[in-house]
XYZ file of C-alpha atoms in Angstrom:
640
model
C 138.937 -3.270 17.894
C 139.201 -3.503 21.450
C 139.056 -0.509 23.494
C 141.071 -0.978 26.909
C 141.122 1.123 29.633
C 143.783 2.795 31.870
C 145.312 0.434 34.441
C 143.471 2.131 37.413
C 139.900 2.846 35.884
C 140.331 -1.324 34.779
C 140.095 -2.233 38.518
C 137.234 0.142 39.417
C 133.998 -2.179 39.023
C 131.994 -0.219 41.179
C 132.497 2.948 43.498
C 133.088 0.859 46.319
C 136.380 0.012 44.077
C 136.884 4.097 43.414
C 136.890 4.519 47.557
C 139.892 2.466 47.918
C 141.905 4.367 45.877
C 144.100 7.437 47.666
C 143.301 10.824 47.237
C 146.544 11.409 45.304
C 145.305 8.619 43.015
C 142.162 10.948 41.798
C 143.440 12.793 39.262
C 144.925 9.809 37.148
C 141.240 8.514 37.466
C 140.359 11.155 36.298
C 142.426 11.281 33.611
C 141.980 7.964 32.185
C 138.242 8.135 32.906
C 138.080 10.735 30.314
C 140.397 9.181 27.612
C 138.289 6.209 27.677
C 135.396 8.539 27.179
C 136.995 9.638 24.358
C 138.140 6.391 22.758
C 134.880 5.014 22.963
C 132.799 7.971 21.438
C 135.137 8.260 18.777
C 134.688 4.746 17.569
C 131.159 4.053 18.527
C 129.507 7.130 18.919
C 127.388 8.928 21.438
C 126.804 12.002 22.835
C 130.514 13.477 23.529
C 131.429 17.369 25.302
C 128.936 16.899 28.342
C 130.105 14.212 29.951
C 133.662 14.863 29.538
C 132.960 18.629 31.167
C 132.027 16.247 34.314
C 134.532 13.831 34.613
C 136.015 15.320 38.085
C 132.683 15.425 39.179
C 131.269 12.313 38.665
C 134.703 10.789 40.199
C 133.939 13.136 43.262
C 130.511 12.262 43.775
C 131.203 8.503 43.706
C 134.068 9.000 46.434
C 132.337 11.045 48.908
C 129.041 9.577 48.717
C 127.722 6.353 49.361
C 126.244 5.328 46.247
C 123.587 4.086 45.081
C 121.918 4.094 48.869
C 122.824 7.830 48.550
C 120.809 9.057 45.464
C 122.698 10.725 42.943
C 120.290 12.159 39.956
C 121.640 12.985 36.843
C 119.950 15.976 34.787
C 118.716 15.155 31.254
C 121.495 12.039 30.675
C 123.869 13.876 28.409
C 126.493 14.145 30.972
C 126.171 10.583 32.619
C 129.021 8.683 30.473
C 131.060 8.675 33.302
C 129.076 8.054 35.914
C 127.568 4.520 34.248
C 131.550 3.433 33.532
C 132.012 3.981 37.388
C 129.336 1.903 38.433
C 129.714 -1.761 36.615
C 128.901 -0.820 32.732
C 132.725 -0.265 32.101
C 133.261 -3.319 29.357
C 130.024 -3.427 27.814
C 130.092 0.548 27.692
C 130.492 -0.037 23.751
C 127.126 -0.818 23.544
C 125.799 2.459 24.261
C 122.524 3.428 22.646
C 123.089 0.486 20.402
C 119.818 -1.458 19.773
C 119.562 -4.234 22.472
C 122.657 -2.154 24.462
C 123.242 0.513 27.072
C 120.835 3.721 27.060
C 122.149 6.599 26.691
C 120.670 8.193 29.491
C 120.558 6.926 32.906
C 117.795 4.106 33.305
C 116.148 2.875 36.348
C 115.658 -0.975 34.580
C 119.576 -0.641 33.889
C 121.717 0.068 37.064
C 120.821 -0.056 40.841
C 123.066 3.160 40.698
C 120.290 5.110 37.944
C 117.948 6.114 40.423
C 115.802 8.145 37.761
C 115.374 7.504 33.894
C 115.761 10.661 32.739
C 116.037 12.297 28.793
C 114.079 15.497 29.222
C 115.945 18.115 31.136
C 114.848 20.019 34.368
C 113.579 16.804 36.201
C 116.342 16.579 38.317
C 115.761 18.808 41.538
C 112.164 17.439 41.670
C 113.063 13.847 41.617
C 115.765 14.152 44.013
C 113.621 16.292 46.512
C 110.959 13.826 46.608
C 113.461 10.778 47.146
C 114.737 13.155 50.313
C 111.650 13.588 51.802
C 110.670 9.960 51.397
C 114.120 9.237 53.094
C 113.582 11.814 55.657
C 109.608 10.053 56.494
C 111.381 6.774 56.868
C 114.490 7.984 59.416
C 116.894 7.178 56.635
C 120.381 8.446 57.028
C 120.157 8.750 53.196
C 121.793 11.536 50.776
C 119.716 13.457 47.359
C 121.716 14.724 44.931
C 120.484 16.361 41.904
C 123.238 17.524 39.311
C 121.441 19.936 36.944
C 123.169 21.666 33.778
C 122.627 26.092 33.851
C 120.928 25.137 30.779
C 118.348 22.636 32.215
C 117.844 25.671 35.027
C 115.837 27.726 32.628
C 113.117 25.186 32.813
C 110.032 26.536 35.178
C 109.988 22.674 36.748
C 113.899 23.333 37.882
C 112.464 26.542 39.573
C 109.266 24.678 41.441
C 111.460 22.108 42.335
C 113.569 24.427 44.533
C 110.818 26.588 45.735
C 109.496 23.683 47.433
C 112.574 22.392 48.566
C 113.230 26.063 50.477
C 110.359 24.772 52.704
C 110.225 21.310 52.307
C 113.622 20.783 55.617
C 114.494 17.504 53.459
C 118.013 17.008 53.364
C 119.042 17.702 49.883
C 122.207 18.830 47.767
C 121.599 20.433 44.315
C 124.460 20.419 41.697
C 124.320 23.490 39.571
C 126.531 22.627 36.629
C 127.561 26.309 35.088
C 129.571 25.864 31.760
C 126.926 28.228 29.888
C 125.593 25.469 27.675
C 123.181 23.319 27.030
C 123.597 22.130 23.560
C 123.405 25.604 22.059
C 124.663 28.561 24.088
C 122.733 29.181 27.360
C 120.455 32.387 27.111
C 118.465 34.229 28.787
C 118.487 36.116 32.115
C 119.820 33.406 34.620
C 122.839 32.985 32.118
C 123.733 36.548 33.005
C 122.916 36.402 36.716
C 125.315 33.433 36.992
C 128.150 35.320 35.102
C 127.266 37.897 37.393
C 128.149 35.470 39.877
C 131.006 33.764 38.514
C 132.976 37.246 38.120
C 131.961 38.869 41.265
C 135.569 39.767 43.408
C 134.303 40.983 46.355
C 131.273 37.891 46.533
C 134.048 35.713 45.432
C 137.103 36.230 48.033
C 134.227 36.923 50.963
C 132.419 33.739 50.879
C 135.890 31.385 50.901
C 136.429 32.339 54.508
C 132.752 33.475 55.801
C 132.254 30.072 57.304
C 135.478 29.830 58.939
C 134.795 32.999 60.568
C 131.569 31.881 61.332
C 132.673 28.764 62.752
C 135.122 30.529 65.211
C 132.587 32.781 66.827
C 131.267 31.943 70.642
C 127.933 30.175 70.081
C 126.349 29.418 72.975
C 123.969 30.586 74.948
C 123.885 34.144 73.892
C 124.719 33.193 70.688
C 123.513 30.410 68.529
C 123.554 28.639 65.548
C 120.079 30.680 63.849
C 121.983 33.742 64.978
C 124.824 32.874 62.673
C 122.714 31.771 60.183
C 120.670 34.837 59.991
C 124.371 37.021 60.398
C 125.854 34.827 57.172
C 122.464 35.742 55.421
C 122.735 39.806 56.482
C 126.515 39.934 55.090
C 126.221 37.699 51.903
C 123.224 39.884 50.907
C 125.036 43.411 52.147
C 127.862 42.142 49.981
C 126.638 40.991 46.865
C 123.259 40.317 44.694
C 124.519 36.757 43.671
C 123.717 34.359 46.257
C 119.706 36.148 46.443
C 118.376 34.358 43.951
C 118.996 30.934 45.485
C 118.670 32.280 48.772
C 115.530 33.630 48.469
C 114.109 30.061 47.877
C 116.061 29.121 50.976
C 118.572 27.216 49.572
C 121.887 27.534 51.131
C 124.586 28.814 48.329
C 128.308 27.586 47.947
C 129.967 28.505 45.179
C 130.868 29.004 42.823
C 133.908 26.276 42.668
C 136.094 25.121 40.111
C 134.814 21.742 38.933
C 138.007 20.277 37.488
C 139.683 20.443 40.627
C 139.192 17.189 42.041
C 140.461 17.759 45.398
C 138.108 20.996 45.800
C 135.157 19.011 44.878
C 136.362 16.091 47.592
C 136.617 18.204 50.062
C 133.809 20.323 49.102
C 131.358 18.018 49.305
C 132.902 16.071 52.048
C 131.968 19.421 54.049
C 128.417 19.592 52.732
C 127.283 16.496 53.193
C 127.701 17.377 57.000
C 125.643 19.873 56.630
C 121.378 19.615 57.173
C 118.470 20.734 54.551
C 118.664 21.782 51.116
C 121.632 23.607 49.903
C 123.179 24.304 46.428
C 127.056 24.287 45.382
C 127.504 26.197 42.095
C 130.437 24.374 40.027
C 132.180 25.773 37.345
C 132.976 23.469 33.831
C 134.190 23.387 30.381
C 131.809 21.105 27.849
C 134.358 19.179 26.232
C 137.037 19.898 29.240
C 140.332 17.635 28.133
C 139.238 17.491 24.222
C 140.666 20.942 22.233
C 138.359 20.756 19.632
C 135.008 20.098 21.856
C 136.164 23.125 24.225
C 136.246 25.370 21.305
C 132.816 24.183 19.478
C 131.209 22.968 22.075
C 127.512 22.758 19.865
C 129.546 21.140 17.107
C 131.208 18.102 19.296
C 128.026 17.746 21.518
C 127.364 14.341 19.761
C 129.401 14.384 16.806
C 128.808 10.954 15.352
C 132.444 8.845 14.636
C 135.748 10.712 14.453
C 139.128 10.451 14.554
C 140.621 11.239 17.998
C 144.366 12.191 17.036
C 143.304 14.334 14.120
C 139.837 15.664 14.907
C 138.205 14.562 11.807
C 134.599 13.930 12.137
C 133.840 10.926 9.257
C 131.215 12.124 7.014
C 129.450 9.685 4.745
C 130.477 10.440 1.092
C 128.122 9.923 -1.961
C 128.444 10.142 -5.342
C 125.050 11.217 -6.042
C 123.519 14.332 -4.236
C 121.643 13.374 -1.855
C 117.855 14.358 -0.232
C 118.869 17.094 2.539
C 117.413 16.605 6.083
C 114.094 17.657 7.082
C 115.033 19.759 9.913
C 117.491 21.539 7.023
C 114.630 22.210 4.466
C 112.096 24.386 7.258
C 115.252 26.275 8.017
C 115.661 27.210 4.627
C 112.328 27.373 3.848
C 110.932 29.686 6.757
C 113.584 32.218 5.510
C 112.267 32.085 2.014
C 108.701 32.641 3.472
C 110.097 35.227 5.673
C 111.536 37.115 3.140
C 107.993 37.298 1.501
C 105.776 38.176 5.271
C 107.258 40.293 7.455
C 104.708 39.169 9.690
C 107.002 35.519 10.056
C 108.729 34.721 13.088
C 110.336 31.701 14.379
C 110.602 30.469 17.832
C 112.669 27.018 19.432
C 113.263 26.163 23.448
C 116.600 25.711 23.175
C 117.175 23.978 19.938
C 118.135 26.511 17.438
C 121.284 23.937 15.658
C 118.895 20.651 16.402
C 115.685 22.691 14.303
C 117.942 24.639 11.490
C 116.367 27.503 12.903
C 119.380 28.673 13.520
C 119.730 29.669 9.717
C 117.183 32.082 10.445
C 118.681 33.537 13.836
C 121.180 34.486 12.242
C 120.003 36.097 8.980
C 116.696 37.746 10.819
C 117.698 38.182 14.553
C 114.778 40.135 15.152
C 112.638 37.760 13.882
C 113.774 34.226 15.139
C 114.153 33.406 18.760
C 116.057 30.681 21.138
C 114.021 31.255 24.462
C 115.834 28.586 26.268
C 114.596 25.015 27.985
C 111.322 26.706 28.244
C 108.765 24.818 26.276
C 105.204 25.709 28.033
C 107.081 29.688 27.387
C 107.288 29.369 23.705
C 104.171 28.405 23.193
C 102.646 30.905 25.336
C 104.784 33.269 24.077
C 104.048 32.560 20.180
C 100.035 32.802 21.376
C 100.557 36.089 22.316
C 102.317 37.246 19.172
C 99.590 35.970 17.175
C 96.507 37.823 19.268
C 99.126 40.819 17.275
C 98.460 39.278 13.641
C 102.290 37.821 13.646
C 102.615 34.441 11.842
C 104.775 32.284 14.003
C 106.267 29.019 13.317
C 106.483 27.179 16.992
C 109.714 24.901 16.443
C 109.529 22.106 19.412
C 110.611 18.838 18.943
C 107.365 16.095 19.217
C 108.321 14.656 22.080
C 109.433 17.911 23.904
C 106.172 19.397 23.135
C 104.404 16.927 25.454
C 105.701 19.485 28.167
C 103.707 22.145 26.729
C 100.197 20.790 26.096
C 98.015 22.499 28.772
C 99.455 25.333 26.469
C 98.079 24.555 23.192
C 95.052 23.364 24.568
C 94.046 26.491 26.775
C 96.536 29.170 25.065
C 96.375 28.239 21.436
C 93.438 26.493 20.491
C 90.627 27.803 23.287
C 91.405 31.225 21.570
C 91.836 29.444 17.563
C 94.900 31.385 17.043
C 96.803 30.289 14.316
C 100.243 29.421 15.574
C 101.845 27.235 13.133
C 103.779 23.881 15.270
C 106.519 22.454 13.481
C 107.173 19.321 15.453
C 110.793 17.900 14.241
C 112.003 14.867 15.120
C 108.393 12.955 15.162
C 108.055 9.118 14.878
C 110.803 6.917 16.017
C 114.384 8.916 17.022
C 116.589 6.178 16.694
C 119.548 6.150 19.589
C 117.979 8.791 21.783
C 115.314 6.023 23.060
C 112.096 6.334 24.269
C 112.429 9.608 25.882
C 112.743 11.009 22.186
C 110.469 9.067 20.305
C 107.721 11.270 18.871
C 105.148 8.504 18.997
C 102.043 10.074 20.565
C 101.753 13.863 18.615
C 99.253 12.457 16.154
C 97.125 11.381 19.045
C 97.344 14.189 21.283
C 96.727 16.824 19.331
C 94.007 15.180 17.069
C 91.590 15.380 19.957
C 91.891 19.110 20.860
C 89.233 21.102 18.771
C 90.475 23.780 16.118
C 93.790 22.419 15.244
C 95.126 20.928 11.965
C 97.180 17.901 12.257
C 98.939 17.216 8.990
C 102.264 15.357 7.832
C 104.600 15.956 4.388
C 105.312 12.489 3.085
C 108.274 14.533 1.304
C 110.120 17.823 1.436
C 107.746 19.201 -1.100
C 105.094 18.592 0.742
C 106.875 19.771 3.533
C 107.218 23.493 1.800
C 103.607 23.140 0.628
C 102.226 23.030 4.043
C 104.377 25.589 5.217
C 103.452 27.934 2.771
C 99.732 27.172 3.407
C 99.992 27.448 7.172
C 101.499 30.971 6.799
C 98.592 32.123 4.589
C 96.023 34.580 5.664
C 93.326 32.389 5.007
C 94.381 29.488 7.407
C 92.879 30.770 10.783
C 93.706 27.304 12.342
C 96.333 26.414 14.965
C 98.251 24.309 12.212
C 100.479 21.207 13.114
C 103.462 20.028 11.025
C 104.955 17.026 12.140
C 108.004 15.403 10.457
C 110.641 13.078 11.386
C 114.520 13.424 12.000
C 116.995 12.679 9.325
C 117.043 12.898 5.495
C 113.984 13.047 3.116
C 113.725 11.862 -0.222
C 114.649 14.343 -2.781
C 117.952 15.377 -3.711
C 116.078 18.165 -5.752
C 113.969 19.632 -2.681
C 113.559 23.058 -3.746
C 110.604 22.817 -5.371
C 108.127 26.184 -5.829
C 105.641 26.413 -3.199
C 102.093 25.883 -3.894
C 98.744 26.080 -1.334
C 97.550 22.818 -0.345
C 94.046 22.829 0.598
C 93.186 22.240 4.342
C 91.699 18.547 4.762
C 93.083 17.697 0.847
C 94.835 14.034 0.427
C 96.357 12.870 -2.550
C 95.520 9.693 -4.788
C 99.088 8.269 -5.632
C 97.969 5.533 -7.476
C 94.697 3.357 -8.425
C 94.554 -0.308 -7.269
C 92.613 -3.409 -7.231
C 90.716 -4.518 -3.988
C 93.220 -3.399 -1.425
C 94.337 0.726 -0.462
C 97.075 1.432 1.430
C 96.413 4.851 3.474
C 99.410 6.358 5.067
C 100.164 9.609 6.943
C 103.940 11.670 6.119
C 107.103 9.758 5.226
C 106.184 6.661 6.273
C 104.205 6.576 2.536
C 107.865 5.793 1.166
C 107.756 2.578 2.690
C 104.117 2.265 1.110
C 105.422 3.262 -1.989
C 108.889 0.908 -1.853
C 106.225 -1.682 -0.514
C 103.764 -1.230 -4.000
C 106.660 -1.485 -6.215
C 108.063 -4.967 -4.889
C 104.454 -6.318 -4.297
C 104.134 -6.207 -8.627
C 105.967 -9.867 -8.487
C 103.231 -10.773 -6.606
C 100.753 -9.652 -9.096
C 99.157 -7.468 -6.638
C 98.273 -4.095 -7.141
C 97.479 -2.080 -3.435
C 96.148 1.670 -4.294
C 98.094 4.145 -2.021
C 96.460 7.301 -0.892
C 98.646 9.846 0.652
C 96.282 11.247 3.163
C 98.324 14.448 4.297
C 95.693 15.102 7.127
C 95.038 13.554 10.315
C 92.382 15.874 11.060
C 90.642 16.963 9.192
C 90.293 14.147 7.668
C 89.297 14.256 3.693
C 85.913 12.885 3.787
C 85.273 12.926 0.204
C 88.460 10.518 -0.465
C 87.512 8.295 2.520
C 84.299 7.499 0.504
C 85.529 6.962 -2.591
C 88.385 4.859 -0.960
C 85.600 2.554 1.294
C 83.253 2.087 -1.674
C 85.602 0.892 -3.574
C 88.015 -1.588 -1.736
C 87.029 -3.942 1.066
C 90.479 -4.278 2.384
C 92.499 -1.127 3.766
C 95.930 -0.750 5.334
C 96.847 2.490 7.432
C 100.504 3.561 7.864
C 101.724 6.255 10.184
C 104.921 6.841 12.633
C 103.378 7.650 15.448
C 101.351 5.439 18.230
C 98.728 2.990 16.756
C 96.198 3.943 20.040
C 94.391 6.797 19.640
C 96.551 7.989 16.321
C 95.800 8.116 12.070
C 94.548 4.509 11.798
C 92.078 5.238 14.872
C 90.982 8.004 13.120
C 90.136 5.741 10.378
C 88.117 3.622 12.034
C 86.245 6.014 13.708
C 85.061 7.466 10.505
C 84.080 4.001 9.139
C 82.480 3.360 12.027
C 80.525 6.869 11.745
C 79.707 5.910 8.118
C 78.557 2.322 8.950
C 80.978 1.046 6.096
C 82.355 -2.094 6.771
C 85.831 -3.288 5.177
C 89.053 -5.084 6.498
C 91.025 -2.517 8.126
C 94.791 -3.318 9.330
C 96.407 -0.307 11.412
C 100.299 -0.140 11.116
C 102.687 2.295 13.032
C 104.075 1.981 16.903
C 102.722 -0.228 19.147
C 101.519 0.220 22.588
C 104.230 -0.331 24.480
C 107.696 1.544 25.028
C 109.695 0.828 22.105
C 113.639 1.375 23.281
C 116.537 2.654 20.870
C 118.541 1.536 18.261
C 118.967 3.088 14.704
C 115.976 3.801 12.830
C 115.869 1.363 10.423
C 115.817 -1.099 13.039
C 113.267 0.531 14.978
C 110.801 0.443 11.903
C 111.363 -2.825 11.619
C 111.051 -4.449 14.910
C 107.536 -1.890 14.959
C 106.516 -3.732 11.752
C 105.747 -0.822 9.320
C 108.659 -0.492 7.209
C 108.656 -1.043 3.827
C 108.964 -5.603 4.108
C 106.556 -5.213 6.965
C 103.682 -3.482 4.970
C 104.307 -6.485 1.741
C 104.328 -8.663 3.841
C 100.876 -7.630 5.537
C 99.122 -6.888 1.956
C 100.175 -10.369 1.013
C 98.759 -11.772 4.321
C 95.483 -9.702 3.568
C 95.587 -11.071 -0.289
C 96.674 -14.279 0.308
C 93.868 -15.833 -1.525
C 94.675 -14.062 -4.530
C 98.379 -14.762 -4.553
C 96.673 -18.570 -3.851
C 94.419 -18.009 -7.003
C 96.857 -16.869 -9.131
C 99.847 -19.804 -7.988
């Protein structure tokens, strides 16, 4: 079906399009901007409330600037949609985060008019400060814009980016986006302090005029422009608390402004970008502004897969069978269950309370189970210290989020062996999210830091059984869990919980000549892979080896002594990962065997479902046949 757009947005190619439009033509771009938003999420997915909260803004910014040479730079990527059909991605917009289509972030390699890939949130104000001072070293005339989400302003990068850009005299413009979300409700401190803000009369109907009134005063020789400066300064901060914060860091404040008035935000930033150095203009939004349902549920219709527009309905797959629940779903059920046993239990996320299931827990233990906000290097810290207290905490982060906290675990966590338990959702390949999701390196990176157990569940069993052993009194390890997004394998998941024994893999099956080692639930595809190879008359053994470190020793010997050809399987980066691990202990053991590592290659691997992903990687469940009949292929000759 083909999805048109309005008869204005169909002649804007580019902003240079959007300029030659009236003023009085705005709002109708605006309006069809969003409705195309809309049609096109509903049928092809995507992430949904952010970008329509920005619609006005994105129209403004493209007007009044001159785009791309000025740099606009879009916070995490959620709210871009409208920004990439502005600027030449209008008719293959469809494509987005298809494989082999648009990203669905903003992507240097992409557009002229993506001046920073972004996917992680907070990056913003940093990225657009150092573009302004590179502009300012080279005498360019050119504009920095960072628009950053409240939510993303939690992060302690958002917070050194504007320190230095207080002192830095690059000419700047920082977006603050204020609709109290990020994908959960915003908490925290600066939430309140920007309420504060938001709902301040006397701040509010002082600072619409204070320029004006600045502006008309004699400056001159007596008095100048630092002299008004300073006096705007004096009365802001006499008047009101709210503009301090920013302020304090030297950033000039305006604000806050409503952000669906389009001919505000023209003539807003029409003003500003006349004036020098860095300055912030706090906007006001609705997630989900011109969609009912998204205003009300704004978590809900963040990315809400296919629905239908008129009606609302979001289409839900619809089995006959019951079917294996997702893994993120089982550790929210199961840390209550544990809970409910240890008082000492408590669960911690940065921001991702719906995206964990931790939210389960939140709300039946709120005294227990923390959101602490886009403030990963914090929760980790944060769970450290509850432990040095004899408090079990389970560390929810996704894997590729957690790369943001590793000076953390290294220095925090496992310098002082205190056994905070990481659950690291969402590990392996994503799917649409792209690279900046993938959880490919976790294995890898935490493998190499001393007094830490890496393990994987290759089911939701296993996934309780390492739970329940991480929480015991006798595990005085830093203890990783790593498993992937999306469903597991067993309709019947709740299964008791027994200990596993640190370091313990499991034989699966006996073979002949070849063993197939894998690491979590990629040793379904082993398994799948075993079953189809029996036409072949081959018969791989299949250890699942639980563990990345420590490794199980004792099975490792038994598995080299007995077969000279060995396959390893993980989700996660083949450099430095399981399979390296591997080697490194047959090297160690001067054993000597045919050893074939499987799992994601050394390069970037971009987006597209998961099943597609695993199979352009080469590990799924045809890719590992096909390699144990490459590795047997004198047998399968023999017995032809």
């Amino acid at each position: 079906m083909e999805i048109k757009a309005g008869p204005i947005l169909a002649t804007i190619d580019s902003p240079a399009d959007l300029k030659k439009l009236g003023r009085e033509q705005l709002n109708q771009v605006c309006d069809e901007l969003r409705q195309y938003i809309i049609d096109i999420v509903s049928v092809h997915g995507g992430h949904f409330a952010a970008s329509l909260g920005v619609v006005e803004l994105s129209v403004a910014l493209h007007y009044v600037f001159n785009t791309p040479y000025d740099q606009l730079v879009w916070d995490v990527g959620h709210q871009a949609y409208g920004h990439k059909i502005l600027t030449g991605r209008r008719d293959n917009f469809y494509t987005n985060r298809k494989y082999n289509g648009l990203s669905g972030f903003p992507k240097r390699g992409e557009s002229e008019y993506d001046t920073f890939g972004v996917g992680h949130s907070s990056t913003s104000i940093s990225a657009a400060l150092g573009m302004a001072m590179a502009a300012k070293y080279k005498k360019e005339d050119r504009k920095s814009v960072a628009i950053i989400g409240d939510g993303s302003m939690t992060a302690g990068l958002a917070f050194e980016g504007m320190n230095h850009a207080g002192v830095a005299d690059a000419d700047m413009l920082i977006i603050l986006n204020d609709n109290n979300m990020s994908i959960d409700p915003n908490v925290g401190a600066l939430r309140e302090y920007l309420t504060d803000i938001t709902i301040s009369p006397t701040y509010n109907k002082f600072k619409d005029d204070i320029w004006k009134a600045l502006g008309k005063l004699p400056v001159g020789k007596t008095f100048t422009r630092e002299m008004a400066s300073k006096l705007e300064h004096s009365i802001k901060s006499f008047l009101s608390k709210s503009s301090n914060l920013f302020e304090s860091l030297n950033l000039r404040y305006f604000g806050p402004i409503d952000g669906h008035n389009i001919t505000k935000l023209v003539d807003t930033l029409e003003d500003l970008k006349k004036i020098p150095g860095p300055k912030l203009l706090h906007v006001l939004t609705v997630k989900g502004k011109g969609y009912s349902l998204a205003e009300k549920d704004q978590t809900k219709w963040h990315a809400p897969g296919l629905f239908d527009k008129i009606t609302g309905e979001i289409y839900k797959k619809k089995f006959d069978t019951p079917q294996p629940p997702k893994y993120q779903d089982v550790f929210g059920q199961t840390i209550v269950e544990l809970a409910e046993k240890n008082d000492k239990i408590f669960g911690i996320t940065p921001a991702m309370p719906s995206g964990s299931s931790l939210k389960i827990m939140m709300d039946k233990m709120p005294d227990r189970a923390f959101d602490v906000g886009i403030c990963e290097q914090h929760a980790v810290t944060l769970s450290a210290g509850m432990a040095t207290q004899g408090m079990r905490v389970f560390c929810n982060i996704y894997s590729s989020f957690m790369q943001r906290a590793y000076d953390q675990v290294v220095h925090d966590v496992a310098i002082q062996k205190l056994p905070v338990v990481f659950c690291l959702d969402r590990a392996g390949l994503v799917g649409e999210d792209g690279p900046t999701h993938h959880g490919a390196y976790d294995i890898a990176y935490m493998r190499c830091i001393p007094n830490i157990v890496v393990s994987a569940p290759m089911n939701e069993a296993e996934l309780r059984n390492l739970m329940y052993t991480s929480q015991l009194e006798a595990n005085e390890y830093p203890f990783v869990i790593r498993y992937p997004r999306g469903e597991g394998v067993m309709p019947e998941w709740k299964t008791p919980m027994v200990e596993i024994p640190i370091g313990k893999a499991r034989k699966l099956k006996d073979g002949d000549e070849i063993a197939i080692l894998s690491l979590g639930h990629p040793g379904n595809f082993a398994a799948s892979a075993i079953r189809n190879l029996k036409a072949d008359g081959l018969n791989p053994a299949h250890y699942d080896m639980r563990f990345a470190k420590p490794l199980d020793e004792e099975t490792l010997h038994e598995v080299f002594a007995k077969y000279t050809k060995i396959i390893t399987v993980e989700d996660g980066t083949v450099v430095g990962g399981f399979g390296s691990a591997i080697l490194e202990f047959m090297a160690q053991h001067n054993y000597s065997a045919e050893v074939k590592i499987m799992g994601i290659p050394d390069r970037i691997v971009e987006h597209g479902t998961p099943k597609q992903l695993y199979n352009e990687c080469h590990y799924d469940a045809d890719a590992i046949a096909d390699v144990v009949r490459e590795m047997m292929k004198d047998k399968i000759t023999i017995l032809g």
